[in-house]
Amino acid sequence: MAYAEKVYKTRRGKPLKQFTWKVRYKKPDGSWGSESGFPTKGTATDWGEEQEAAIRAGRWIDPALQRAKFGAFARKWMKAKPKRGNTIAKRWNLLEHHVLPKWEHVPLIQINWFDVDSWQQSLACDDVTAGHCVSLMSSILTGAVDAQHLAVNPLFGRRRTRSTAAAPAARKKKSDEEKWVRPEVVLQVAERLGPAIGLHVLTTAFTGLGWGEGAALHRDNVLRTRRQPHDGGWFECPVIQVDPDVGELAEYEGRDADGNKTGMVLQLEPPKNATRVRGIDIPPFLAELLRCHLADWPHEYVFCTPSGVFWRRSNFTRAHIRPAADGRPALPAVKGHAPRGAWAPLMPGLTMRDLRHTHDTYQDQIGVRPALMYEQAGHARPGIKAVYQHPTPAMRQERLDGLQGIYERAMGNLGWRTLWGRVDLRKAPSGERLPNISQTITRNGELAA
């Protein structure tokens, strides 16, 4: 049973007449716990009895654990929750740059939603980053509940207040029109960059490959064939396979188990999730371009540097995307390069991520069915329809025809017949098929009309 006792204050080692009350109570393991600082015997005893009642009910939380500092528990949580290297790096960056400067020395029990919501509105970062900070804090506090440091997570299920004033350091947000690229612009950027780099741009816009997926694309996973029964025969089309054994290229600042920086990492890692492992159907023009590229490309990885090593994203963007999209002045002759003409701006600020947006926008434009749209983009489809609806060969052919049509209309609008001299914009003569182009084969082995 809990009981209270006096605790006299001291000065220079000598007791004074002033005192407070300390309560002692029996903990679940049979040892005696204590809590000091109560003004009266009654309040001390009541608090101790509340602890013993909570222990009997199985809902007791050790007050010492509740007073653990957020920073100390966050580091413990990070060590206990191993993730993909890029995820770990992003979490540590959020903690070090935004979360810990404010919350590191705050006891877990003192964190409340009002203070967190006020704080996140004042962060000098974009709203998405502020949301990630709050989400990470909430995950850590849920871990504190699981570890019996807290009874409840005060952030769980709460909706953030969006700041009405733009944060000073926040980047200007792109409009919807700036997040996707007209097919004519895609072709112009690709043409400027040549058949190796330009094909990476074109492939991203017409397949939706993520940066890491494209940079890690192995030649063995290009122009593979999808073959499915259809209308008494077979449907076939070329695909790009995002292979779980190859994975995707990850680039991030490495961290050890304690969060210490270990240097930049550039390596292949497993795909982000199961939905990113997929076969992407590719339209006829792109299949022919890839076939030509592989025929004279000496390296194992389709979109690596000319020397055969992986691109770093920043280097690729700075050296190729920025001048091709933003424009450049005329360049004089230098060793190894003839004079190069000026490029007018095409779409300033274009990124490879915008090209991934572009593919999904094209899919929506041509009416790709949701079951196939989600699959091809590598997105998890929400809801019960994800369980009951599946892509069919007819859906796949309709998508391929739509993407081919977008390409052909854009080429016509530009007045072009070829890209890099490799694909002639023409219809195949009757009875002729370009290699590995989507087609339906009848039961007798003949091509369907």
CSV table of N, CA and C in Angstrom, one decimal, residues 119-223:
chain,number,residue,atom,x,y,z
A,119,TRP,N,4.4,24.6,-33.9
A,119,TRP,CA,5.8,24.5,-34.3
A,119,TRP,C,5.9,24.2,-35.8
A,120,GLN,N,5.1,23.2,-36.3
A,120,GLN,CA,5.3,22.8,-37.7
A,120,GLN,C,4.8,23.9,-38.7
A,121,GLN,N,3.9,24.8,-38.2
A,121,GLN,CA,3.6,26.0,-39.1
A,121,GLN,C,4.7,27.0,-39.2
A,122,SER,N,5.6,27.0,-38.2
A,122,SER,CA,6.7,28.0,-38.3
A,122,SER,C,8.0,27.5,-38.9
A,123,LEU,N,8.0,26.2,-39.4
A,123,LEU,CA,9.2,25.7,-40.0
A,123,LEU,C,9.5,26.4,-41.3
A,124,ALA,N,10.8,26.6,-41.5
A,124,ALA,CA,11.3,27.3,-42.7
A,124,ALA,C,11.6,26.3,-43.8
A,125,CYS,N,10.5,25.6,-44.2
A,125,CYS,CA,10.6,24.6,-45.2
A,125,CYS,C,9.3,24.5,-46.0
A,126,ASP,N,9.2,23.7,-47.0
A,126,ASP,CA,8.0,23.6,-47.7
A,126,ASP,C,7.0,22.7,-46.9
A,127,ASP,N,5.7,22.8,-47.3
A,127,ASP,CA,4.7,22.2,-46.5
A,127,ASP,C,4.8,20.7,-46.5
A,128,VAL,N,5.2,20.1,-47.6
A,128,VAL,CA,5.4,18.7,-47.6
A,128,VAL,C,6.4,18.2,-46.6
A,129,THR,N,7.5,18.9,-46.5
A,129,THR,CA,8.6,18.6,-45.5
A,129,THR,C,8.0,18.7,-44.1
A,130,ALA,N,7.3,19.8,-43.9
A,130,ALA,CA,6.7,19.9,-42.5
A,130,ALA,C,5.8,18.8,-42.2
A,131,GLY,N,5.0,18.3,-43.2
A,131,GLY,CA,4.2,17.1,-43.0
A,131,GLY,C,5.0,15.9,-42.7
A,132,HIS,N,6.1,15.7,-43.4
A,132,HIS,CA,6.9,14.6,-43.1
A,132,HIS,C,7.5,14.6,-41.7
A,133,CYS,N,7.8,15.8,-41.2
A,133,CYS,CA,8.4,16.0,-39.9
A,133,CYS,C,7.3,15.5,-38.8
A,134,VAL,N,6.1,16.0,-39.0
A,134,VAL,CA,5.1,15.6,-38.0
A,134,VAL,C,4.8,14.1,-38.1
A,135,SER,N,4.7,13.6,-39.3
A,135,SER,CA,4.5,12.1,-39.5
A,135,SER,C,5.6,11.3,-38.8
A,136,LEU,N,6.9,11.7,-39.0
A,136,LEU,CA,8.0,11.0,-38.3
A,136,LEU,C,7.8,11.1,-36.8
A,137,MET,N,7.5,12.3,-36.3
A,137,MET,CA,7.3,12.4,-34.8
A,137,MET,C,6.2,11.5,-34.3
A,138,SER,N,5.1,11.4,-35.1
A,138,SER,CA,4.0,10.6,-34.7
A,138,SER,C,4.4,9.1,-34.7
A,139,SER,N,5.2,8.7,-35.7
A,139,SER,CA,5.7,7.3,-35.7
A,139,SER,C,6.6,7.0,-34.5
A,140,ILE,N,7.4,8.0,-34.1
A,140,ILE,CA,8.3,7.8,-33.0
A,140,ILE,C,7.5,7.7,-31.7
A,141,LEU,N,6.5,8.5,-31.6
A,141,LEU,CA,5.6,8.5,-30.4
A,141,LEU,C,4.8,7.3,-30.3
A,142,THR,N,4.4,6.7,-31.5
A,142,THR,CA,3.7,5.4,-31.4
A,142,THR,C,4.6,4.4,-30.9
A,143,GLY,N,5.9,4.5,-31.3
A,143,GLY,CA,6.9,3.5,-30.8
A,143,GLY,C,7.0,3.7,-29.3
A,144,ALA,N,6.9,4.9,-28.8
A,144,ALA,CA,7.0,5.1,-27.3
A,144,ALA,C,5.8,4.5,-26.6
A,145,VAL,N,4.6,4.5,-27.3
A,145,VAL,CA,3.4,3.8,-26.7
A,145,VAL,C,3.7,2.3,-26.7
A,146,ASP,N,4.2,1.8,-27.8
A,146,ASP,CA,4.5,0.3,-27.9
A,146,ASP,C,5.6,-0.1,-26.8
A,147,ALA,N,6.5,0.8,-26.6
A,147,ALA,CA,7.6,0.5,-25.6
A,147,ALA,C,7.2,0.9,-24.2
A,148,GLN,N,5.9,1.2,-24.0
A,148,GLN,CA,5.3,1.5,-22.6
A,148,GLN,C,6.1,2.7,-22.0
A,149,HIS,N,6.3,3.7,-22.8
A,149,HIS,CA,6.8,5.0,-22.3
A,149,HIS,C,5.7,6.0,-22.2
A,150,LEU,N,4.6,5.8,-23.0
A,150,LEU,CA,3.5,6.7,-23.0
A,150,LEU,C,2.2,5.8,-23.1
A,151,ALA,N,1.1,6.4,-22.6
A,151,ALA,CA,-0.2,5.7,-22.6
A,151,ALA,C,-0.8,5.9,-24.0
A,152,VAL,N,-0.7,7.1,-24.6
A,152,VAL,CA,-1.3,7.4,-25.9
A,152,VAL,C,-0.3,8.2,-26.7
A,153,ASN,N,-0.5,8.2,-28.0
A,153,ASN,CA,0.3,9.1,-28.9
A,153,ASN,C,-0.6,10.4,-29.1
A,154,PRO,N,-0.1,11.5,-28.6
A,154,PRO,CA,-0.9,12.7,-28.8
A,154,PRO,C,-1.0,13.3,-30.2
A,155,LEU,N,-0.2,12.7,-31.1
A,155,LEU,CA,-0.3,13.2,-32.5
A,155,LEU,C,-1.1,12.3,-33.4
A,156,PHE,N,-1.5,11.1,-32.9
A,156,PHE,CA,-2.1,10.2,-33.8
A,156,PHE,C,-3.5,10.7,-34.3
A,157,GLY,N,-3.6,10.6,-35.6
A,157,GLY,CA,-4.9,11.0,-36.3
A,157,GLY,C,-5.2,12.4,-36.3
A,158,ARG,N,-4.3,13.3,-36.0
A,158,ARG,CA,-4.6,14.7,-36.0
A,158,ARG,C,-4.3,15.3,-37.3
A,159,ARG,N,-5.0,16.3,-37.7
A,159,ARG,CA,-4.9,17.0,-39.0
A,159,ARG,C,-4.1,18.3,-38.8
A,160,ARG,N,-3.0,18.4,-39.6
A,160,ARG,CA,-2.2,19.6,-39.4
A,160,ARG,C,-2.9,20.9,-39.9
A,161,THR,N,-2.6,22.0,-39.3
A,161,THR,CA,-3.0,23.3,-39.7
A,161,THR,C,-2.0,23.8,-40.8
A,162,ARG,N,-2.5,24.1,-42.0
A,162,ARG,CA,-1.6,24.6,-43.0
A,162,ARG,C,-1.3,26.0,-42.8
A,163,SER,N,-0.1,26.4,-43.0
A,163,SER,CA,0.4,27.7,-42.8
A,163,SER,C,-0.2,28.6,-43.9
A,164,THR,N,-0.7,29.8,-43.6
A,164,THR,CA,-1.3,30.7,-44.6
A,164,THR,C,-0.2,31.5,-45.2
A,165,ALA,N,1.0,31.7,-44.5
A,165,ALA,CA,2.1,32.5,-45.1
A,165,ALA,C,3.2,31.5,-45.6
A,166,ALA,N,3.7,31.8,-46.7
A,166,ALA,CA,4.8,31.0,-47.3
A,166,ALA,C,6.0,31.1,-46.4
A,167,ALA,N,6.6,30.0,-46.1
A,167,ALA,CA,7.8,30.0,-45.3
A,167,ALA,C,9.0,30.6,-46.1
A,168,PRO,N,9.8,31.4,-45.5
A,168,PRO,CA,10.9,32.1,-46.2
A,168,PRO,C,11.8,31.2,-47.1
A,169,ALA,N,12.1,30.0,-46.6
A,169,ALA,CA,13.0,29.1,-47.3
A,169,ALA,C,12.3,28.1,-48.2
A,170,ALA,N,10.9,28.2,-48.3
A,170,ALA,CA,10.2,27.3,-49.1
A,170,ALA,C,10.4,27.5,-50.6
A,171,ARG,N,10.4,26.5,-51.4
A,171,ARG,CA,10.6,26.6,-52.8
A,171,ARG,C,9.2,26.9,-53.4
A,172,LYS,N,9.2,27.6,-54.5
A,172,LYS,CA,8.0,27.9,-55.2
A,172,LYS,C,7.4,26.6,-55.7
A,173,LYS,N,6.1,26.4,-55.5
A,173,LYS,CA,5.5,25.1,-55.9
A,173,LYS,C,5.1,25.2,-57.3
A,174,LYS,N,5.3,24.1,-58.0
A,174,LYS,CA,5.0,24.0,-59.4
A,174,LYS,C,3.5,23.9,-59.6
A,175,SER,N,3.0,24.6,-60.6
A,175,SER,CA,1.6,24.4,-61.0
A,175,SER,C,1.3,23.1,-61.6
A,176,ASP,N,0.1,22.7,-61.8
A,176,ASP,CA,-0.2,21.4,-62.4
A,176,ASP,C,0.3,21.4,-63.9
A,177,GLU,N,0.3,22.5,-64.6
A,177,GLU,CA,0.7,22.6,-65.9
A,177,GLU,C,2.2,22.4,-66.0
A,178,GLU,N,3.0,22.7,-64.9
A,178,GLU,CA,4.4,22.6,-64.9
A,178,GLU,C,4.9,21.2,-64.5
A,179,LYS,N,3.9,20.3,-64.1
A,179,LYS,CA,4.3,19.0,-63.7
A,179,LYS,C,4.2,17.9,-64.7
A,180,TRP,N,3.7,18.2,-65.9
A,180,TRP,CA,3.7,17.3,-67.0
A,180,TRP,C,4.2,18.0,-68.3
A,181,VAL,N,4.6,17.3,-69.3
A,181,VAL,CA,5.3,17.8,-70.4
A,181,VAL,C,4.6,17.4,-71.7
A,182,ARG,N,4.3,18.4,-72.5
A,182,ARG,CA,3.7,18.2,-73.8
A,182,ARG,C,4.6,17.2,-74.6
A,183,PRO,N,4.0,16.3,-75.4
A,183,PRO,CA,4.9,15.3,-76.1
A,183,PRO,C,5.8,16.0,-77.1
A,184,GLU,N,5.4,17.1,-77.7
A,184,GLU,CA,6.4,17.8,-78.6
A,184,GLU,C,7.6,18.3,-77.8
A,185,VAL,N,7.4,18.7,-76.6
A,185,VAL,CA,8.6,19.2,-75.8
A,185,VAL,C,9.5,18.0,-75.4
A,186,VAL,N,8.8,16.8,-75.1
A,186,VAL,CA,9.6,15.6,-74.7
A,186,VAL,C,10.5,15.3,-75.9
A,187,LEU,N,9.9,15.3,-77.1
A,187,LEU,CA,10.7,14.9,-78.3
A,187,LEU,C,11.8,15.9,-78.6
A,188,GLN,N,11.5,17.2,-78.4
A,188,GLN,CA,12.6,18.2,-78.6
A,188,GLN,C,13.7,18.1,-77.6
A,189,VAL,N,13.4,17.9,-76.4
A,189,VAL,CA,14.5,17.7,-75.4
A,189,VAL,C,15.3,16.4,-75.7
A,190,ALA,N,14.6,15.3,-76.0
A,190,ALA,CA,15.3,14.1,-76.3
A,190,ALA,C,16.2,14.2,-77.6
A,191,GLU,N,15.7,14.9,-78.6
A,191,GLU,CA,16.4,15.1,-79.8
A,191,GLU,C,17.7,15.9,-79.5
A,192,ARG,N,17.6,16.9,-78.7
A,192,ARG,CA,18.8,17.7,-78.3
A,192,ARG,C,19.9,16.8,-77.6
A,193,LEU,N,19.4,15.9,-76.8
A,193,LEU,CA,20.4,15.1,-76.0
A,193,LEU,C,21.0,13.9,-76.7
A,194,GLY,N,20.5,13.6,-77.9
A,194,GLY,CA,21.1,12.5,-78.6
A,194,GLY,C,20.5,11.2,-78.3
A,195,PRO,N,20.9,10.1,-79.0
A,195,PRO,CA,20.2,8.8,-78.9
A,195,PRO,C,20.4,8.1,-77.6
A,196,ALA,N,21.5,8.3,-76.8
A,196,ALA,CA,21.7,7.6,-75.6
A,196,ALA,C,21.0,8.3,-74.4
A,197,ILE,N,21.3,9.6,-74.2
A,197,ILE,CA,20.7,10.4,-73.1
A,197,ILE,C,19.3,10.7,-73.5
A,198,GLY,N,19.0,11.1,-74.7
A,198,GLY,CA,17.7,11.4,-75.1
A,198,GLY,C,16.7,10.2,-75.0
A,199,LEU,N,17.2,9.0,-75.2
A,199,LEU,CA,16.3,7.9,-75.1
A,199,LEU,C,15.9,7.6,-73.7
A,200,HIS,N,16.8,8.0,-72.7
A,200,HIS,CA,16.4,7.9,-71.3
A,200,HIS,C,15.2,8.8,-71.0
A,201,VAL,N,15.3,10.0,-71.5
A,201,VAL,CA,14.2,11.0,-71.3
A,201,VAL,C,12.9,10.5,-72.0
A,202,LEU,N,13.0,10.0,-73.2
A,202,LEU,CA,11.8,9.5,-73.9
A,202,LEU,C,11.2,8.3,-73.2
A,203,THR,N,12.1,7.4,-72.8
A,203,THR,CA,11.6,6.2,-72.1
A,203,THR,C,10.9,6.5,-70.8
A,204,THR,N,11.4,7.5,-70.1
A,204,THR,CA,10.8,7.9,-68.8
A,204,THR,C,9.4,8.5,-69.1
A,205,ALA,N,9.3,9.3,-70.1
A,205,ALA,CA,8.0,10.0,-70.4
A,205,ALA,C,6.9,9.0,-70.9
A,206,PHE,N,7.3,7.9,-71.5
A,206,PHE,CA,6.4,7.0,-72.1
A,206,PHE,C,6.2,5.7,-71.4
A,207,THR,N,7.0,5.5,-70.3
A,207,THR,CA,6.8,4.3,-69.5
A,207,THR,C,6.6,4.6,-68.0
A,208,GLY,N,7.0,5.8,-67.5
A,208,GLY,CA,6.9,6.1,-66.1
A,208,GLY,C,7.9,5.5,-65.2
A,209,LEU,N,9.1,5.1,-65.8
A,209,LEU,CA,10.1,4.6,-64.9
A,209,LEU,C,10.6,5.7,-64.0
A,210,GLY,N,10.8,5.3,-62.7
A,210,GLY,CA,11.4,6.2,-61.7
A,210,GLY,C,12.8,6.4,-62.1
A,211,TRP,N,13.4,7.4,-61.5
A,211,TRP,CA,14.9,7.7,-61.7
A,211,TRP,C,15.7,6.5,-61.4
A,212,GLY,N,15.5,5.9,-60.2
A,212,GLY,CA,16.3,4.8,-59.8
A,212,GLY,C,16.1,3.6,-60.6
A,213,GLU,N,14.9,3.4,-61.1
A,213,GLU,CA,14.5,2.2,-62.0
A,213,GLU,C,15.2,2.4,-63.3
A,214,GLY,N,15.2,3.6,-63.9
A,214,GLY,CA,15.8,3.8,-65.2
A,214,GLY,C,17.3,3.7,-65.1
A,215,ALA,N,17.9,4.3,-64.1
A,215,ALA,CA,19.3,4.3,-64.0
A,215,ALA,C,19.9,2.9,-63.8
A,216,ALA,N,19.1,2.0,-63.2
A,216,ALA,CA,19.5,0.6,-62.9
A,216,ALA,C,19.1,-0.4,-64.0
A,217,LEU,N,18.4,0.1,-65.1
A,217,LEU,CA,17.8,-0.8,-66.0
A,217,LEU,C,18.9,-1.6,-66.8
A,218,HIS,N,18.9,-2.9,-66.6
A,218,HIS,CA,19.8,-3.8,-67.2
A,218,HIS,C,19.3,-4.2,-68.6
A,219,ARG,N,20.2,-4.4,-69.5
A,219,ARG,CA,19.8,-4.8,-70.9
A,219,ARG,C,19.0,-6.1,-71.0
A,220,ASP,N,19.3,-7.0,-70.0
A,220,ASP,CA,18.5,-8.2,-70.0
A,220,ASP,C,17.0,-8.0,-69.7
A,221,ASN,N,16.7,-6.9,-69.1
A,221,ASN,CA,15.3,-6.6,-68.7
A,221,ASN,C,14.6,-5.7,-69.7
A,222,VAL,N,15.2,-5.5,-70.9
A,222,VAL,CA,14.6,-4.6,-71.9
A,222,VAL,C,14.2,-5.5,-73.1
A,223,LEU,N,13.0,-5.2,-73.7
A,223,LEU,CA,12.5,-5.9,-74.8
A,223,LEU,C,12.2,-7.4,-74.5
